[in-house]
XYZ file of C-alpha atoms in Angstrom:
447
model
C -63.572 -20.801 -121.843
C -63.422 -19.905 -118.279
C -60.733 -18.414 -116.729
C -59.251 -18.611 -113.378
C -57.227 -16.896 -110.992
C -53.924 -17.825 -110.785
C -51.981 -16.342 -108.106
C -48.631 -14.909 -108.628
C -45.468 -16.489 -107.053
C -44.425 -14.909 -103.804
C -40.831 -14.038 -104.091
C -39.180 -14.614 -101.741
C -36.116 -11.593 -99.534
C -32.346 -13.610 -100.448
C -31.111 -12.977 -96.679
C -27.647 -14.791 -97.770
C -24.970 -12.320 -96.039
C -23.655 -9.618 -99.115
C -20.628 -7.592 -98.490
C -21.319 -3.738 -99.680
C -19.567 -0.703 -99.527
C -21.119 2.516 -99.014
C -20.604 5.653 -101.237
C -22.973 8.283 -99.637
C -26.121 8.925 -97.141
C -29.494 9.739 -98.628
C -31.620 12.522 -97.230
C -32.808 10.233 -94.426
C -29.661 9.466 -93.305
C -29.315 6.138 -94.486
C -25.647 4.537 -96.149
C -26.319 3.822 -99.929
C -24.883 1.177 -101.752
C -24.848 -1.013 -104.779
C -24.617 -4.941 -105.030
C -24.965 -6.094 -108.861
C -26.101 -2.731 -109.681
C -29.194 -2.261 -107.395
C -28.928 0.579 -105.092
C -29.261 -0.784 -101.356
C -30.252 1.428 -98.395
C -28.379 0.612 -95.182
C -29.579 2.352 -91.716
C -26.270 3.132 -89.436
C -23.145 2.781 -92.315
C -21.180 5.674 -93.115
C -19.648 6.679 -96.776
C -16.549 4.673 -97.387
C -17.324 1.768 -94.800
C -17.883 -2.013 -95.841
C -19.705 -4.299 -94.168
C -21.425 -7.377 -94.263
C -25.883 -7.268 -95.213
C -28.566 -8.862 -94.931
C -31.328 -8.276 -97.227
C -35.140 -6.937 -95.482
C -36.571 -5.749 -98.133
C -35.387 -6.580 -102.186
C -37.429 -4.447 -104.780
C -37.054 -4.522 -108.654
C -35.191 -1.001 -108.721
C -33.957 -1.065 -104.924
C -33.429 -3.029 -101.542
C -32.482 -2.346 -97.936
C -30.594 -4.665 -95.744
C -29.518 -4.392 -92.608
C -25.443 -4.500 -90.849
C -24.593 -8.091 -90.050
C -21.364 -7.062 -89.103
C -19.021 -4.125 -90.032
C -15.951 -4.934 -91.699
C -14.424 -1.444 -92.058
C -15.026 2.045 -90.378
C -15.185 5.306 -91.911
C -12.840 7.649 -90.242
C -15.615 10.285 -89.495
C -17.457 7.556 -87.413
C -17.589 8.237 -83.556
C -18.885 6.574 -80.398
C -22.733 7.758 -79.670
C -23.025 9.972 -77.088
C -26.287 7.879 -75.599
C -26.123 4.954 -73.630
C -29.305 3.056 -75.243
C -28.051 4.755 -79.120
C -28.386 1.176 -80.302
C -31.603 0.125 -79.208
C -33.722 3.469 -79.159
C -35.621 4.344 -81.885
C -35.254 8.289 -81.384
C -31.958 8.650 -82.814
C -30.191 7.157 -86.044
C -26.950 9.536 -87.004
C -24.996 9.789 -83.334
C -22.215 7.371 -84.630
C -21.546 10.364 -86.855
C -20.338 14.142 -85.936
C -22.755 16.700 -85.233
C -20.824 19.050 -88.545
C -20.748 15.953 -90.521
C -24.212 15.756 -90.062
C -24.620 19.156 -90.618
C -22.725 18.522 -94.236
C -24.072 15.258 -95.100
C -27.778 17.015 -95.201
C -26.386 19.771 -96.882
C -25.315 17.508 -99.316
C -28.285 14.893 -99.743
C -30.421 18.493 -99.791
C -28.542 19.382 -102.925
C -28.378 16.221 -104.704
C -32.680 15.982 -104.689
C -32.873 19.833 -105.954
C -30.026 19.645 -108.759
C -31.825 16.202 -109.901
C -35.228 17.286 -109.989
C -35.367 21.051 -109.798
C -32.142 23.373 -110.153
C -28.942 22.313 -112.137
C -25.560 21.954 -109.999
C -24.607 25.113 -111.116
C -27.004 27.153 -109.989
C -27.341 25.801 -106.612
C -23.819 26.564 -105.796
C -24.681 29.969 -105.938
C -27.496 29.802 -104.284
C -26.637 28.144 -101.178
C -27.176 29.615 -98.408
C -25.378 28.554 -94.823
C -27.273 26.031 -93.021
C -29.301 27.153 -89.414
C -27.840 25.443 -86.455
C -28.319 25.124 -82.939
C -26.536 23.099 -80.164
C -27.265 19.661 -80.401
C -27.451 18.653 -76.836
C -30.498 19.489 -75.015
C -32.497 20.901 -77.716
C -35.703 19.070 -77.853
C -38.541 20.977 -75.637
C -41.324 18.011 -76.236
C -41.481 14.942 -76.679
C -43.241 11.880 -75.819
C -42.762 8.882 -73.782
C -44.186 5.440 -74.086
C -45.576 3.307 -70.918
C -46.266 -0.216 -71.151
C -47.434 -2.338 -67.595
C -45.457 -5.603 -67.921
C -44.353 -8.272 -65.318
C -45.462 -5.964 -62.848
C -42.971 -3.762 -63.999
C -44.096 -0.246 -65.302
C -41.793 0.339 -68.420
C -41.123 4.425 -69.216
C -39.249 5.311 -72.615
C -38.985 5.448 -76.259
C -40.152 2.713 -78.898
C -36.758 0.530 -79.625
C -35.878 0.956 -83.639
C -38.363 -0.625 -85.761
C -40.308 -2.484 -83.056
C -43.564 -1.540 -80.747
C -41.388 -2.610 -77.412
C -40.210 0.212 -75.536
C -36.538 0.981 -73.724
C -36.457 2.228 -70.518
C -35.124 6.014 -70.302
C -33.594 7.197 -67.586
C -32.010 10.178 -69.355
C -31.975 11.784 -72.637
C -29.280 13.388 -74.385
C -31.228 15.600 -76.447
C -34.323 16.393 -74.096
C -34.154 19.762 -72.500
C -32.318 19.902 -69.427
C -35.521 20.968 -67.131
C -37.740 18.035 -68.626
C -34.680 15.529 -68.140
C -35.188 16.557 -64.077
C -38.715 15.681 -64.332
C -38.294 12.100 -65.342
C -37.120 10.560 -62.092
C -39.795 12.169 -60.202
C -42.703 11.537 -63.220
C -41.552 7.590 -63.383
C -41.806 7.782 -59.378
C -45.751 9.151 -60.037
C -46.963 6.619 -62.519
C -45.866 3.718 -60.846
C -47.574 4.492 -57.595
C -51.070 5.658 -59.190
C -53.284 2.063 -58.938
C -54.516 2.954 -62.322
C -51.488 2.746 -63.717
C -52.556 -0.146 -65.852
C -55.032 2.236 -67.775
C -51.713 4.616 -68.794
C -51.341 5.229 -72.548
C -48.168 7.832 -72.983
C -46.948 10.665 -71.505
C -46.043 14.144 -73.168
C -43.675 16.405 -71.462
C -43.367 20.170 -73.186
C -41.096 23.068 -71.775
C -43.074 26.274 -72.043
C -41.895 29.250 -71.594
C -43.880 29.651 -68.175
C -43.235 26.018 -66.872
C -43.289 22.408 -67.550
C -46.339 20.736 -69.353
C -46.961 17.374 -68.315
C -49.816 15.650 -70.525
C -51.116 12.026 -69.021
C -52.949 10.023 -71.603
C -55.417 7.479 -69.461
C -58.367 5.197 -70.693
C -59.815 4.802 -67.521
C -60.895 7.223 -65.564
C -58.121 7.627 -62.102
C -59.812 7.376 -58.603
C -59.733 9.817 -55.952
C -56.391 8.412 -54.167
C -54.744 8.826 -57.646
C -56.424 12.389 -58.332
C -54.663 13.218 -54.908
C -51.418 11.980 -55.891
C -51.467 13.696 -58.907
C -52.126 16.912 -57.770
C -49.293 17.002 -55.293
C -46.896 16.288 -57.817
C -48.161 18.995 -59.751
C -47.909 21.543 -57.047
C -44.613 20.121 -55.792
C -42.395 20.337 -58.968
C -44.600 23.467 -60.083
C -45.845 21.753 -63.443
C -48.951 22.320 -65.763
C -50.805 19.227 -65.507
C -53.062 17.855 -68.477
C -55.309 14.455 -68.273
C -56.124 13.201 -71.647
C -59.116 11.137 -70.932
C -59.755 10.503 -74.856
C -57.627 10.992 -77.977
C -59.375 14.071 -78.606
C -60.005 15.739 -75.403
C -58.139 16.829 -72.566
C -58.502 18.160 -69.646
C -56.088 21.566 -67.532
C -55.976 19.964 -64.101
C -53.014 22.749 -62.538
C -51.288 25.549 -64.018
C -51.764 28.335 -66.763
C -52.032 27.591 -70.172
C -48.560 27.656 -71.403
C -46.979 29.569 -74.301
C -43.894 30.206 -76.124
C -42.212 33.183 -76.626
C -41.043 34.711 -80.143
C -40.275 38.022 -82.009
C -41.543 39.776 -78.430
C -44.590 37.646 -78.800
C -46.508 35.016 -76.739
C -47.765 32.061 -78.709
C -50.070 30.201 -76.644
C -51.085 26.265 -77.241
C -52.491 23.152 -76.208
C -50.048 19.838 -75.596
C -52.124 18.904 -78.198
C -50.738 21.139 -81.072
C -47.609 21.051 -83.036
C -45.005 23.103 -82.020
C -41.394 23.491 -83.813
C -39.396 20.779 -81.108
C -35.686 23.139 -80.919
C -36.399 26.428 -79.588
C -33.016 27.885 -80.852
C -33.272 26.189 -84.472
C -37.177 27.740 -84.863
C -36.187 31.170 -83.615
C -33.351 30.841 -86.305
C -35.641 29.979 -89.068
C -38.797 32.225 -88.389
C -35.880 35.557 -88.543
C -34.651 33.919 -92.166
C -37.703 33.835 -93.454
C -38.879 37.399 -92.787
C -35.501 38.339 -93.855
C -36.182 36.415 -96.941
C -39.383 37.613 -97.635
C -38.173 41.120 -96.923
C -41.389 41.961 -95.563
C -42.553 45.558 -95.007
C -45.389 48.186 -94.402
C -47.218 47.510 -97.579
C -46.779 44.118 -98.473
C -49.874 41.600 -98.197
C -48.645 38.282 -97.397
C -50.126 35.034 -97.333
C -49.054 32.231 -95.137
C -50.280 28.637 -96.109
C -49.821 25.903 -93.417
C -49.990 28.640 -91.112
C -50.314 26.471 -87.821
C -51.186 28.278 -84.513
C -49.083 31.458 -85.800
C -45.330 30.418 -85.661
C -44.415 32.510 -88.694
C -48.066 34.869 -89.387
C -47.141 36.703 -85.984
C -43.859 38.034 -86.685
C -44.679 38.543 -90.432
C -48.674 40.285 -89.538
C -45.607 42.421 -86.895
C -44.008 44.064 -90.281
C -47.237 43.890 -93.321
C -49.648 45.522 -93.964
C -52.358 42.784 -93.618
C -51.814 39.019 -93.310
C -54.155 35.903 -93.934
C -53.000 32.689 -92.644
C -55.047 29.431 -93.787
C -54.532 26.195 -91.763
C -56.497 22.892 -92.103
C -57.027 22.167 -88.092
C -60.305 23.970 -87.486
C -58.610 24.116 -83.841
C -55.517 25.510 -84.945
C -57.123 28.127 -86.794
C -59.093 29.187 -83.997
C -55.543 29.298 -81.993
C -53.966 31.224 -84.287
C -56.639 34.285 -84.132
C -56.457 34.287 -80.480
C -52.476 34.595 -80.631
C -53.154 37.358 -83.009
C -56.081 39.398 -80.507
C -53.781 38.635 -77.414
C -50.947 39.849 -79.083
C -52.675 43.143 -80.393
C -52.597 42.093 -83.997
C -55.460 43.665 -86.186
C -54.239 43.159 -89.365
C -53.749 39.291 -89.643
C -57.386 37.057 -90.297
C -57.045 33.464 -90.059
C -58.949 30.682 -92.000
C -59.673 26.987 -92.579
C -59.248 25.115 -95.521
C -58.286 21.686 -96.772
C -55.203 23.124 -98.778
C -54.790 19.376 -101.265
C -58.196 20.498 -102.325
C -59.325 22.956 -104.739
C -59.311 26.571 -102.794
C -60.080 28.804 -105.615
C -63.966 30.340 -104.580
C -62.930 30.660 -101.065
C -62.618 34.391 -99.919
C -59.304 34.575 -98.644
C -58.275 33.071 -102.300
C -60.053 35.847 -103.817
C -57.658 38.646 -102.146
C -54.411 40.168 -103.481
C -50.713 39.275 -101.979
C -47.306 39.591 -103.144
C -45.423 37.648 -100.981
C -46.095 34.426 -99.759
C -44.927 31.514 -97.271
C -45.958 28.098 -97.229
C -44.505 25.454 -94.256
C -46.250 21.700 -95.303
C -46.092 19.017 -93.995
C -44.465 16.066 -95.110
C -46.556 15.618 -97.568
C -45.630 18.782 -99.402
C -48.056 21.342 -101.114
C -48.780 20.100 -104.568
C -52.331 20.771 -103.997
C -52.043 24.849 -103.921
C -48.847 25.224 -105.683
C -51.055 26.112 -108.664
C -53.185 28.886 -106.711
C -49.874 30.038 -105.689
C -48.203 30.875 -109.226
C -51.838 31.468 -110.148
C -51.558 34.655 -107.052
C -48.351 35.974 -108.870
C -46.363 36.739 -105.616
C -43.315 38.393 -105.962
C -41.416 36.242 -103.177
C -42.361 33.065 -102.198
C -40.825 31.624 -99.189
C -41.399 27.948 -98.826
C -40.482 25.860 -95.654
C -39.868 22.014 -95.939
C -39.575 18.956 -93.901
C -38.860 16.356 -96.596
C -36.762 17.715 -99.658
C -38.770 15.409 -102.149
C -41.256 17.191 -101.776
C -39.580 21.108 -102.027
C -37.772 19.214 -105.150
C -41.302 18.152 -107.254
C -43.287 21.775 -105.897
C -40.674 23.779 -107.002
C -40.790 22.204 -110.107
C -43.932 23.817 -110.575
C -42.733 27.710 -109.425
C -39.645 27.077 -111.766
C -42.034 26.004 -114.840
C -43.892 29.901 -114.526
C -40.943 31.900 -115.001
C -39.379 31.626 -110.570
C -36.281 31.318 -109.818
C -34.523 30.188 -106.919
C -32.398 32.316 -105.490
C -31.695 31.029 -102.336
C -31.902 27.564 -100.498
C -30.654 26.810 -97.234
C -30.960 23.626 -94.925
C -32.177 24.203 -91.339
C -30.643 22.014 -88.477
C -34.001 21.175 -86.512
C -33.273 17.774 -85.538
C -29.640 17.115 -84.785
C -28.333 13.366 -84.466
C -31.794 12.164 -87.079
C -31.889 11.528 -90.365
C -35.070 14.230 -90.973
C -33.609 16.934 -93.158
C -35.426 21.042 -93.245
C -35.317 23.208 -95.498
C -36.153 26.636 -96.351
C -36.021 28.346 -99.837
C -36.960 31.364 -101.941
C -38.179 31.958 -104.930
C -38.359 35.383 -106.604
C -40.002 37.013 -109.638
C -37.894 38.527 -112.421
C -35.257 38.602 -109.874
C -36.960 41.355 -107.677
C -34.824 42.161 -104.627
C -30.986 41.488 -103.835
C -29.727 38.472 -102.344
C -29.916 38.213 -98.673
């Protein structure tokens, strides 16, 4: 007998209005709360508030809704410090303190390790005290959106959970120096005739001056060229043209750097660079004080960027190997290293979710190693790591989830964690760092 397809009922989101009362943030910064049982994510409620939902999204084990109206406030809620805090997209924890930010990661930080990784018990010990910075002014890139509509040029951030864009005039969190670029920058755009070609804007703050990056996808014409030029000279910036995604083009100005541990770090707009200055300095000293790195220790730095932490550590080891998966950033990295006078630190590329066992580098001896993923984690070399049988391992996280299930497989081989700490990188946003380290046989005191 034949059979045919029968397609499934759609079900379909109850957006009747729920009343919910939160009991605690998860580790995006998100209320959480529970109507008949199901656990319901709610973007901008504190613990202890009730308000009024409305379903988006209704899964079998969860569902997110968003605040109709707010029928009681938590006592640690505040006013936002910025103007367009409701309609920008940057920012989603400003109705809360800066410490109670600073305590509600701490906390959310916890709960993932002690349910997937460490029992309560032992990560009360362990804890270490979180890395913070100022929260104002703290963010040295960033980029803006441009849209050409009604004649209008528009110059911001994307609104929350939408592609339209609100007009910035100011940011509270933007480094002072790039905030008294924006007047003058919106001034630029909209006079250039090509402005219609404009994609986005990135604005860095180097060490030796301001980088201004102008995504086009047209070529400009002379009178533009001009135009852009003076500005350059005039507020003394280092101009970049990005005529594609993938090239770009020094039109004024040095090639910037950053400065750290005594050391210049050079880098294209292109690359990523830790966003607080203050917060990175912080974490790069931790983790060498962590790793307790000296004379004769090999170390091995996974993730390894365009040198961020393999400078300072290469600074205080015997020899250091970085591996990175940007060809580019590889190639960055060794010239930080031969500018810097570094002889001891190589640099290599590898796709690190991928089998890296007959590669060279993987062939060579360390004890100590730090790894600083992405979001995505490193479940794809945690095994070469236990396999390498560091003493210390230092890893660096930007999503706890992800430290919680890799640890998992350190813990399994006979690590332990003896410290964790949570690192303050992005004040007023739900994205949570970490750092933690995991010793051998309990080698070495705790920091």
């Amino acid at each position: 007998m034949a059979r045919f397809f029968k397609p499934q009922k759609r079900k379909v989101t109850d957006t009747k209005h729920k009343e919910i009362e939160i009991s605690r943030l998860d580790h995006l910064g998100a209320g959480i709360g529970h109507i008949n049982r199901k656990p319901v994510f709610v973007d901008g409620l504190l613990p202890g508030e009730k308000a009024l939902v409305q379903f988006t999204e209704d899964k079998k084990q969860f569902a997110r809704a968003k605040v109709i109206k707010r029928l009681a406030d938590s006592q640690a809620r505040i006013k936002p410090h910025c103007p367009i805090y409701d309609q920008c997209g940057g920012c989603n924890l400003q109705h809360l303190s800066h410490s109670g930010q600073v305590e509600a990661k701490q906390q959310a930080l916890s709960e993932l390790m002690s349910k997937f990784a460490i029992p309560d018990r032992e990560l009360a010990f362990n804890q270490a005290a979180p890395i913070v910075g100022s929260d104002k002014h703290y963010r040295r890139c960033s980029r803006f959106s441009l849209k050409l509509g009604g004649g209008k040029l528009q110059f911001g951030f994307r609104k929350k959970q939408s592609k339209d864009i609100v007009d910035v005039e100011q940011c509270p969190v933007l480094a002072q120096s790039l905030n008294e670029l924006l007047p003058p920058l919106r001034s630029l755009l909209t006079r250039l005739k090509g402005q219609k070609h404009l994609g986005h804007v990135e604005l860095v703050e180097a060490d030796n001056g301001r980088v201004v990056l102008i995504r086009h996808l047209q070529p400009f014409n002379d009178k533009d060229m001009t135009l852009l030029r003076q500005f350059a000279e005039q507020y003394d910036v280092i101009l970049y043209l990005a005529p594609t995604s993938d090239s770009i083009d020094r039109i004024s100005g040095q090639a910037p750097y950053y400065e750290l541990d005594g050391q210049k770090l050079y880098f294209s707009p292109k690359d990523f660079i830790q966003v607080n200055r203050d917060v990175n300095s912080q974490m790069v000293r931790q983790a060498l004080d962590w790793l307790d790195v000296g004379p004769t220790d090999r170390v091995l730095d996974l993730f390894c960027g365009l040198g961020n932490f393999s400078l300072p550590l290469a600074k205080r080891a015997k020899a250091l190997v970085g591996v990175e998966g940007v060809d580019e950033m590889v190639h960055r990295a060794s010239d930080n290293a031969l500018i810097n006078q570094l002889n001891n630190a190589s640099f290599y590329q590898a796709n690190l979710e991928e089998d890296v066992t007959s590669m060279v580098w993987a062939q060579e001896h360390f004890n100590k190693i730090l790894l600083d993923p992405a979001r995505a984690g490193a479940a794809g070399v945690m095994q070469h790591v236990v396999n390498l049988n560091p003493e210390r391992v230092v890893y660096v996280s930007c999503n706890p989830a992800t430290l919680a299930r890799d640890s998992q497989v350190l813990l399994k081989q006979g690590y332990q964690l003896e410290r964790l700490g949570m690192l303050d990188m992005f004040p007023h946003t739900g994205h949570l760092e970490s750092m933690a380290l995991f010793t051998k046989n309990s080698l070495g005191s705790k920091k």
